[in-house]
Amino acid sequence: MSYKTLLVHIDDSLRSHARIALSLDLARRWDAHLIGLYVVSSDLFRPPFRRDDSAPFAQLVAQQAQRQQTAHDAFLAATERAGHRSAEWRAPRGPALEVATLHARHADLLILGQDDPQDAAAYVAPNFVGSLVLDAGRPALVIPHAGTVKSPGENILIAWDGSREAARAVADALPLLKAARYVSVDIERRTEPHADAPIGIDVAAWLDMHGVNASFSAAPGHFGAGTGSTLLNRASDGHFDLLVMGAYGHSRARERVFGGVTRTMLESMTVPVLMSH
């Protein structure tokens, strides 16, 4: 099993070039086709523009077209420098989240960037990354907006609570897990009196059947809002370069509601996180 089609989200943000570089490294690793999907805010009066901008509408459109051309040229130049020939550029029109979701559903792995509130050009739509993770039906590798991120996957931490989402994430991460030097499973410790074994034993055995020799440790309590910070501390202390976890969330009225750990990761991740829903 490997990823044959990768999709990297490209925008006008400062970190877009880092995502492209990382996605090219992964594409070379798996000899995969790389799609550069340019999707930015579909509202010209959203950031990085301002409603009091005195520029005429036609000038704003021209500026946006120039940004797109700059991103296009940078993507093609990066693929050429990397010597990766199986790559294509896409810049679909339409509502940002809808078109991104449609294109994401035809890729094996998405490479996305964590929302950066300090970079106006990183804004695409409300909860863009989280909503794409929940709606696309594809695993997403989300890259932190801070720090230098190298190609992840040497030391991997799995957050396991026995849920459908966690099972999906582990299965989706198999190409990375099989190539990793070290894999550890952080599991939720059962607190019921009749429980005779941690719920991570079964997943460790399943991974072993796929050639992944993983260690595991039991974490007290249940995964909840505070668990996100605990996982990030564990990842930092253990020098893990990738966290694998299920993504939790649902829609309530017109509002997207994320689970506590998912929300913490989307807001505060310090290492790349592979999420599946």
mmCIF file of C-alpha atoms in Angstrom, residues 2-251:
data_model
loop_
_atom_site.group_PDB
_atom_site.id
_atom_site.type_symbol
_atom_site.label_atom_id
_atom_site.label_comp_id
_atom_site.label_asym_id
_atom_site.label_seq_id
_atom_site.Cartn_x
_atom_site.Cartn_y
_atom_site.Cartn_z
ATOM 1 C CA SER A 2 1.216 3.496 -0.851
ATOM 2 C CA TYR A 3 -0.125 6.918 -1.693
ATOM 3 C CA LYS A 4 -0.337 7.301 -5.471
ATOM 4 C CA THR A 5 -1.990 10.722 -5.623
ATOM 5 C CA LEU A 6 -1.105 13.569 -3.281
ATOM 6 C CA LEU A 7 -2.913 16.892 -3.121
ATOM 7 C CA VAL A 8 -1.244 19.927 -1.575
ATOM 8 C CA HIS A 9 -3.246 23.039 -0.776
ATOM 9 C CA ILE A 10 -1.602 26.155 -2.178
ATOM 10 C CA ASP A 11 -2.504 29.709 -1.241
ATOM 11 C CA ASP A 12 -0.795 33.087 -0.870
ATOM 12 C CA SER A 13 0.373 32.499 2.692
ATOM 13 C CA LEU A 14 3.959 32.622 3.884
ATOM 14 C CA ARG A 15 3.951 28.886 4.611
ATOM 15 C CA SER A 16 2.626 27.708 1.268
ATOM 16 C CA HIS A 17 6.126 27.130 -0.122
ATOM 17 C CA ALA A 18 6.968 24.877 2.840
ATOM 18 C CA ARG A 19 3.931 22.700 2.127
ATOM 19 C CA ILE A 20 4.941 22.432 -1.517
ATOM 20 C CA ALA A 21 8.487 21.386 -0.609
ATOM 21 C CA LEU A 22 7.244 18.771 1.836
ATOM 22 C CA SER A 23 4.659 17.428 -0.619
ATOM 23 C CA LEU A 24 7.323 17.068 -3.316
ATOM 24 C CA ASP A 25 9.504 15.114 -0.903
ATOM 25 C CA LEU A 26 6.613 12.770 -0.145
ATOM 26 C CA ALA A 27 5.705 12.470 -3.823
ATOM 27 C CA ARG A 28 9.263 11.373 -4.628
ATOM 28 C CA ARG A 29 9.184 8.933 -1.727
ATOM 29 C CA TRP A 30 6.139 7.103 -3.123
ATOM 30 C CA ASP A 31 6.564 7.948 -6.805
ATOM 31 C CA ALA A 32 3.185 9.659 -6.536
ATOM 32 C CA HIS A 33 1.346 12.121 -8.720
ATOM 33 C CA LEU A 34 1.199 15.552 -7.087
ATOM 34 C CA ILE A 35 -1.719 17.946 -7.484
ATOM 35 C CA GLY A 36 -1.157 21.563 -6.531
ATOM 36 C CA LEU A 37 -4.612 22.905 -5.638
ATOM 37 C CA TYR A 38 -4.727 26.688 -5.480
ATOM 38 C CA VAL A 39 -7.721 27.707 -3.364
ATOM 39 C CA VAL A 40 -7.946 31.086 -1.664
ATOM 40 C CA SER A 41 -10.751 33.135 -0.174
ATOM 41 C CA SER A 42 -13.537 33.485 -2.743
ATOM 42 C CA ASP A 43 -14.524 36.845 -1.252
ATOM 43 C CA LEU A 44 -12.353 39.689 -2.518
ATOM 44 C CA PHE A 45 -13.259 41.707 0.573
ATOM 45 C CA ARG A 46 -12.024 39.052 2.971
ATOM 46 C CA PRO A 47 -8.426 39.019 4.206
ATOM 47 C CA PRO A 48 -5.897 39.902 2.895
ATOM 48 C CA PHE A 49 -8.210 42.623 1.539
ATOM 49 C CA ARG A 50 -10.065 45.106 3.716
ATOM 50 C CA ARG A 51 -13.552 46.499 3.292
ATOM 51 C CA ASP A 52 -12.214 50.051 3.439
ATOM 52 C CA ASP A 53 -9.766 49.364 0.608
ATOM 53 C CA SER A 54 -10.213 52.246 -1.809
ATOM 54 C CA ALA A 55 -8.959 50.280 -4.817
ATOM 55 C CA PRO A 56 -11.542 49.736 -7.586
ATOM 56 C CA PHE A 57 -13.024 46.258 -7.882
ATOM 57 C CA ALA A 58 -11.285 45.630 -11.222
ATOM 58 C CA GLN A 59 -7.960 46.421 -9.596
ATOM 59 C CA LEU A 60 -8.647 43.935 -6.814
ATOM 60 C CA VAL A 61 -9.479 41.264 -9.401
ATOM 61 C CA ALA A 62 -6.231 42.012 -11.224
ATOM 62 C CA GLN A 63 -4.265 41.766 -7.991
ATOM 63 C CA GLN A 64 -5.827 38.395 -7.235
ATOM 64 C CA ALA A 65 -4.998 37.168 -10.748
ATOM 65 C CA GLN A 66 -1.395 38.255 -10.245
ATOM 66 C CA ARG A 67 -1.203 36.374 -6.938
ATOM 67 C CA GLN A 68 -2.509 33.264 -8.641
ATOM 68 C CA GLN A 69 0.048 33.564 -11.429
ATOM 69 C CA THR A 70 2.837 34.025 -8.902
ATOM 70 C CA ALA A 71 1.725 30.905 -7.012
ATOM 71 C CA HIS A 72 1.434 28.969 -10.276
ATOM 72 C CA ASP A 73 4.960 29.896 -11.356
ATOM 73 C CA ALA A 74 6.390 29.086 -7.916
ATOM 74 C CA PHE A 75 4.751 25.647 -7.893
ATOM 75 C CA LEU A 76 6.001 24.719 -11.363
ATOM 76 C CA ALA A 77 9.477 26.018 -10.546
ATOM 77 C CA ALA A 78 9.576 23.913 -7.378
ATOM 78 C CA THR A 79 8.522 20.751 -9.235
ATOM 79 C CA GLU A 80 11.148 21.412 -11.892
ATOM 80 C CA ARG A 81 13.903 21.928 -9.321
ATOM 81 C CA ALA A 82 12.856 18.708 -7.617
ATOM 82 C CA GLY A 83 12.860 16.850 -10.922
ATOM 83 C CA HIS A 84 9.338 15.593 -10.280
ATOM 84 C CA ARG A 85 7.521 15.329 -13.597
ATOM 85 C CA SER A 86 4.221 13.864 -12.420
ATOM 86 C CA ALA A 87 2.614 17.056 -11.153
ATOM 87 C CA GLU A 88 -0.277 19.277 -12.157
ATOM 88 C CA TRP A 89 -1.671 22.672 -11.223
ATOM 89 C CA ARG A 90 -5.351 23.264 -10.500
ATOM 90 C CA ALA A 91 -7.067 26.559 -9.713
ATOM 91 C CA PRO A 92 -10.812 25.810 -9.752
ATOM 92 C CA ARG A 93 -13.388 28.542 -9.353
ATOM 93 C CA GLY A 94 -16.268 28.482 -6.920
ATOM 94 C CA PRO A 95 -16.855 28.461 -3.160
ATOM 95 C CA ALA A 96 -13.504 27.623 -1.600
ATOM 96 C CA LEU A 97 -14.508 24.813 0.745
ATOM 97 C CA GLU A 98 -16.845 23.156 -1.762
ATOM 98 C CA VAL A 99 -14.344 23.036 -4.612
ATOM 99 C CA ALA A 100 -11.497 21.990 -2.310
ATOM 100 C CA THR A 101 -13.613 19.141 -0.913
ATOM 101 C CA LEU A 102 -14.529 17.923 -4.395
ATOM 102 C CA HIS A 103 -10.923 17.795 -5.561
ATOM 103 C CA ALA A 104 -9.699 16.336 -2.255
ATOM 104 C CA ARG A 105 -11.970 13.319 -2.609
ATOM 105 C CA HIS A 106 -9.931 12.145 -5.583
ATOM 106 C CA ALA A 107 -6.576 12.076 -3.775
ATOM 107 C CA ASP A 108 -4.993 9.496 -1.487
ATOM 108 C CA LEU A 109 -3.480 12.012 0.928
ATOM 109 C CA LEU A 110 -4.012 15.728 1.490
ATOM 110 C CA ILE A 111 -1.231 18.068 2.628
ATOM 111 C CA LEU A 112 -2.757 21.078 4.369
ATOM 112 C CA GLY A 113 -1.465 23.938 6.471
ATOM 113 C CA GLN A 114 -2.671 24.808 9.944
ATOM 114 C CA ASP A 115 -4.725 27.995 10.000
ATOM 115 C CA ASP A 116 -2.494 30.926 10.880
ATOM 116 C CA PRO A 117 -4.328 33.860 12.516
ATOM 117 C CA GLN A 118 -1.183 35.996 12.160
ATOM 118 C CA ASP A 119 -1.099 35.669 8.366
ATOM 119 C CA ALA A 120 -4.102 37.252 6.671
ATOM 120 C CA ALA A 121 -3.234 35.588 3.364
ATOM 121 C CA ALA A 122 -3.723 32.185 4.990
ATOM 122 C CA TYR A 123 -7.452 32.804 5.440
ATOM 123 C CA VAL A 124 -9.586 30.749 3.030
ATOM 124 C CA ALA A 125 -12.894 30.147 4.813
ATOM 125 C CA PRO A 126 -14.096 29.701 8.400
ATOM 126 C CA ASN A 127 -12.634 26.453 9.811
ATOM 127 C CA PHE A 128 -11.312 25.622 6.335
ATOM 128 C CA VAL A 129 -8.781 22.956 7.325
ATOM 129 C CA GLY A 130 -10.938 21.262 9.936
ATOM 130 C CA SER A 131 -13.993 21.215 7.695
ATOM 131 C CA LEU A 132 -11.975 19.782 4.819
ATOM 132 C CA VAL A 133 -10.634 17.025 7.069
ATOM 133 C CA LEU A 134 -14.151 16.107 8.183
ATOM 134 C CA ASP A 135 -15.860 16.381 4.790
ATOM 135 C CA ALA A 136 -13.331 15.094 2.252
ATOM 136 C CA GLY A 137 -13.293 11.459 3.355
ATOM 137 C CA ARG A 138 -9.517 11.377 2.862
ATOM 138 C CA PRO A 139 -6.609 11.443 5.321
ATOM 139 C CA ALA A 140 -4.991 14.835 5.745
ATOM 140 C CA LEU A 141 -1.450 15.627 6.812
ATOM 141 C CA VAL A 142 -1.736 19.006 8.528
ATOM 142 C CA ILE A 143 1.486 21.013 8.848
ATOM 143 C CA PRO A 144 2.024 23.507 11.724
ATOM 144 C CA HIS A 145 2.272 27.159 10.772
ATOM 145 C CA ALA A 146 5.225 27.694 13.114
ATOM 146 C CA GLY A 147 8.719 26.268 13.079
ATOM 147 C CA THR A 148 10.689 24.322 10.497
ATOM 148 C CA VAL A 149 9.032 21.081 9.447
ATOM 149 C CA LYS A 150 11.040 18.350 7.781
ATOM 150 C CA SER A 151 9.473 15.425 5.976
ATOM 151 C CA PRO A 152 7.708 13.546 8.798
ATOM 152 C CA GLY A 153 7.413 9.865 9.525
ATOM 153 C CA GLU A 154 10.586 8.676 11.243
ATOM 154 C CA ASN A 155 9.129 8.624 14.781
ATOM 155 C CA ILE A 156 5.342 8.355 14.907
ATOM 156 C CA LEU A 157 2.926 8.630 17.821
ATOM 157 C CA ILE A 158 -0.572 7.150 17.457
ATOM 158 C CA ALA A 159 -3.446 8.422 19.610
ATOM 159 C CA TRP A 160 -5.697 5.396 20.067
ATOM 160 C CA ASP A 161 -9.073 5.276 21.797
ATOM 161 C CA GLY A 162 -10.633 2.325 19.982
ATOM 162 C CA SER A 163 -12.995 4.516 17.952
ATOM 163 C CA ARG A 164 -13.930 4.275 14.285
ATOM 164 C CA GLU A 165 -12.071 7.508 13.592
ATOM 165 C CA ALA A 166 -8.880 6.232 15.237
ATOM 166 C CA ALA A 167 -9.091 2.953 13.309
ATOM 167 C CA ARG A 168 -9.529 4.871 10.057
ATOM 168 C CA ALA A 169 -6.541 7.090 10.819
ATOM 169 C CA VAL A 170 -4.223 4.182 11.585
ATOM 170 C CA ALA A 171 -5.253 2.342 8.419
ATOM 171 C CA ASP A 172 -4.796 5.519 6.360
ATOM 172 C CA ALA A 173 -1.338 6.077 7.860
ATOM 173 C CA LEU A 174 -0.015 2.590 7.033
ATOM 174 C CA PRO A 175 2.415 3.698 4.292
ATOM 175 C CA LEU A 176 4.037 6.070 6.778
ATOM 176 C CA LEU A 177 3.893 3.629 9.675
ATOM 177 C CA LYS A 178 5.532 0.820 7.694
ATOM 178 C CA ALA A 179 8.452 3.065 6.787
ATOM 179 C CA ALA A 180 8.897 4.552 10.264
ATOM 180 C CA ARG A 181 11.883 3.856 12.475
ATOM 181 C CA TYR A 182 9.823 3.932 15.667
ATOM 182 C CA VAL A 183 6.063 3.785 16.330
ATOM 183 C CA SER A 184 4.359 4.207 19.685
ATOM 184 C CA VAL A 185 0.653 3.846 20.469
ATOM 185 C CA ASP A 186 -0.766 6.017 23.236
ATOM 186 C CA ILE A 187 -3.942 4.278 24.350
ATOM 187 C CA GLU A 188 -6.816 5.137 26.599
ATOM 188 C CA ARG A 189 -6.731 2.976 29.693
ATOM 189 C CA ARG A 190 -9.992 1.180 30.379
ATOM 190 C CA THR A 191 -11.440 2.128 33.732
ATOM 191 C CA GLU A 192 -14.352 -0.325 33.798
ATOM 192 C CA PRO A 193 -13.956 -3.002 36.515
ATOM 193 C CA HIS A 194 -14.517 -5.835 34.015
ATOM 194 C CA ALA A 195 -11.858 -4.638 31.558
ATOM 195 C CA ASP A 196 -8.980 -7.125 31.543
ATOM 196 C CA ALA A 197 -6.639 -5.505 29.013
ATOM 197 C CA PRO A 198 -5.843 -2.139 27.518
ATOM 198 C CA ILE A 199 -7.649 -1.491 24.262
ATOM 199 C CA GLY A 200 -4.337 -0.900 22.493
ATOM 200 C CA ILE A 201 -3.293 -4.543 22.524
ATOM 201 C CA ASP A 202 -5.499 -5.419 19.561
ATOM 202 C CA VAL A 203 -4.276 -2.540 17.415
ATOM 203 C CA ALA A 204 -0.657 -3.366 18.260
ATOM 204 C CA ALA A 205 -1.266 -6.937 17.063
ATOM 205 C CA TRP A 206 -2.962 -5.651 13.890
ATOM 206 C CA LEU A 207 -0.031 -3.363 13.168
ATOM 207 C CA ASP A 208 2.378 -6.248 13.716
ATOM 208 C CA MET A 209 0.522 -8.222 11.021
ATOM 209 C CA HIS A 210 1.334 -5.356 8.655
ATOM 210 C CA GLY A 211 5.004 -5.325 9.561
ATOM 211 C CA VAL A 212 4.787 -2.413 12.006
ATOM 212 C CA ASN A 213 6.453 -3.196 15.324
ATOM 213 C CA ALA A 214 4.824 -0.700 17.679
ATOM 214 C CA SER A 215 5.219 -0.185 21.391
ATOM 215 C CA PHE A 216 2.286 1.049 23.424
ATOM 216 C CA SER A 217 1.597 2.754 26.704
ATOM 217 C CA ALA A 218 -1.633 3.296 28.609
ATOM 218 C CA ALA A 219 -2.697 6.839 29.403
ATOM 219 C CA PRO A 220 -4.935 7.360 32.438
ATOM 220 C CA GLY A 221 -8.482 8.570 31.964
ATOM 221 C CA HIS A 222 -10.330 9.180 28.728
ATOM 222 C CA PHE A 223 -9.446 11.231 25.678
ATOM 223 C CA GLY A 224 -11.084 14.598 26.155
ATOM 224 C CA ALA A 225 -10.417 18.310 25.891
ATOM 225 C CA GLY A 226 -7.301 18.128 28.093
ATOM 226 C CA THR A 227 -5.896 15.183 26.202
ATOM 227 C CA GLY A 228 -4.822 17.344 23.268
ATOM 228 C CA SER A 229 -2.249 19.184 25.356
ATOM 229 C CA THR A 230 -1.100 15.900 26.895
ATOM 230 C CA LEU A 231 -0.549 14.394 23.451
ATOM 231 C CA LEU A 232 1.390 17.438 22.287
ATOM 232 C CA ASN A 233 3.596 17.255 25.383
ATOM 233 C CA ARG A 234 4.129 13.535 24.790
ATOM 234 C CA ALA A 235 5.060 14.192 21.160
ATOM 235 C CA SER A 236 7.539 16.863 22.218
ATOM 236 C CA ASP A 237 9.088 14.855 25.045
ATOM 237 C CA GLY A 238 9.439 11.769 22.842
ATOM 238 C CA HIS A 239 10.816 13.695 19.848
ATOM 239 C CA PHE A 240 8.042 12.402 17.614
ATOM 240 C CA ASP A 241 7.795 14.035 14.210
ATOM 241 C CA LEU A 242 4.250 12.887 13.383
ATOM 242 C CA LEU A 243 1.038 12.352 15.326
ATOM 243 C CA VAL A 244 -1.679 10.064 13.924
ATOM 244 C CA MET A 245 -5.208 10.490 15.247
ATOM 245 C CA GLY A 246 -8.866 10.388 14.377
ATOM 246 C CA ALA A 247 -10.680 13.671 13.758
ATOM 247 C CA TYR A 248 -13.984 14.286 15.503
ATOM 248 C CA GLY A 249 -16.673 16.808 14.711
ATOM 249 C CA HIS A 250 -20.153 17.466 13.371
ATOM 250 C CA SER A 251 -22.330 20.233 12.038
#
